[in-house]
Amino acid sequence: MTIDSRDGKTLSWTLAERSLLNGGVSVSQSSGRVPEHPTTEEITLQRVLEALVDPVRRSIAVQLHQSQGDIRCGGFDLPVARSTATHHFNVLRDAGVIRQYYVGTSRMNALRSDDLNARFPGLLIACTYETTGAKQPS
């Protein structure tokens, strides 16, 4: 990044240097574009279950579980309006079920399966099998 200062000198910084200037916070985080997520230790069973009890939110989790990668917000097959979908994504993110980040202008969604399995082994599998109607492994 190059910036012209008031005295006419040109200043250049790499992304790592900009991160240091922002107190060690990455540039995308400091700009407010990356929403806050609970840490693995902050994920509670109560909040996860409350998030997944709703069929629309459970559908989002199932679609992420079945996908080969992360999915942008507009890439889900949901029976609700865009504003309602935003609410559902926020509930899932706040519960620690998904992680959201930006790629260009698209907000991407990733299932936090490693974090959920570390906190509550087998819960995610149980919820996704129940929704898809597949038999749960013995």
Coordinates of C-alpha atoms in Angstrom, one line a residue, residues 20-99:
L20 CA 1.4 -4.0 13.2
L21 CA 0.2 -0.4 12.8
N22 CA -3.3 -1.6 13.7
G23 CA -2.1 -3.2 16.9
G24 CA -1.6 -6.6 15.5
V25 CA -5.1 -6.9 14.1
S26 CA -5.3 -7.9 10.5
V27 CA -6.4 -5.3 8.0
S28 CA -9.7 -7.0 7.2
Q29 CA -10.5 -7.3 10.9
S30 CA -9.7 -3.7 11.7
S31 CA -11.9 -2.5 8.9
G32 CA -15.0 -4.1 10.6
R33 CA -15.6 -6.5 7.7
V34 CA -15.0 -9.7 9.7
P35 CA -17.8 -10.3 12.2
E36 CA -16.9 -11.4 15.7
H37 CA -17.1 -15.1 16.5
P38 CA -17.1 -16.9 19.9
T39 CA -13.9 -18.8 20.7
T40 CA -14.2 -22.6 20.9
E41 CA -14.3 -22.3 24.7
E42 CA -17.2 -19.8 24.5
I43 CA -19.4 -22.1 22.5
T44 CA -22.2 -23.4 24.8
L45 CA -24.5 -26.4 24.3
Q46 CA -27.5 -24.3 25.1
R47 CA -26.8 -21.7 22.3
V48 CA -25.9 -24.4 19.8
L49 CA -29.1 -26.3 20.4
E50 CA -31.2 -23.1 20.4
A51 CA -29.6 -22.2 17.0
L52 CA -30.2 -25.7 15.5
V53 CA -33.7 -26.2 16.7
D54 CA -35.0 -23.9 13.9
P55 CA -35.5 -25.8 10.6
V56 CA -34.1 -23.0 8.4
R57 CA -30.9 -22.7 10.5
R58 CA -30.6 -26.5 10.6
S59 CA -30.9 -26.5 6.8
I60 CA -28.0 -24.0 6.6
A61 CA -25.9 -26.3 8.8
V62 CA -26.8 -29.4 6.7
Q63 CA -26.0 -27.6 3.4
L64 CA -22.6 -26.6 4.7
H65 CA -22.0 -30.1 6.1
Q66 CA -22.8 -31.6 2.7
S67 CA -20.9 -29.1 0.6
Q68 CA -17.4 -29.5 -0.7
G69 CA -16.5 -26.0 0.6
D70 CA -17.7 -22.8 2.1
I71 CA -20.9 -21.2 0.7
R72 CA -21.7 -17.5 0.2
C73 CA -24.8 -16.2 1.8
G74 CA -26.7 -16.1 -1.5
G75 CA -25.8 -19.6 -2.4
F76 CA -28.1 -21.4 0.0
D77 CA -31.5 -22.9 -0.9
L78 CA -33.6 -21.2 1.7
P79 CA -37.4 -20.6 1.9
V80 CA -37.1 -17.2 3.5
A81 CA -36.5 -13.6 2.5
R82 CA -32.9 -12.2 2.4
S83 CA -33.4 -10.1 5.5
T84 CA -34.7 -13.2 7.4
A85 CA -31.8 -15.3 6.2
T86 CA -29.4 -12.6 7.5
H87 CA -31.0 -13.0 10.9
H88 CA -30.5 -16.8 10.8
F89 CA -26.9 -16.5 9.8
N90 CA -26.3 -14.1 12.7
V91 CA -27.9 -16.6 15.2
L92 CA -25.7 -19.4 13.8
R93 CA -22.5 -17.2 13.9
D94 CA -23.2 -16.0 17.5
A95 CA -23.8 -19.6 18.6
G96 CA -20.5 -20.7 17.1
V97 CA -22.0 -23.0 14.5
I98 CA -20.6 -21.1 11.5
R99 CA -17.7 -18.8 10.8

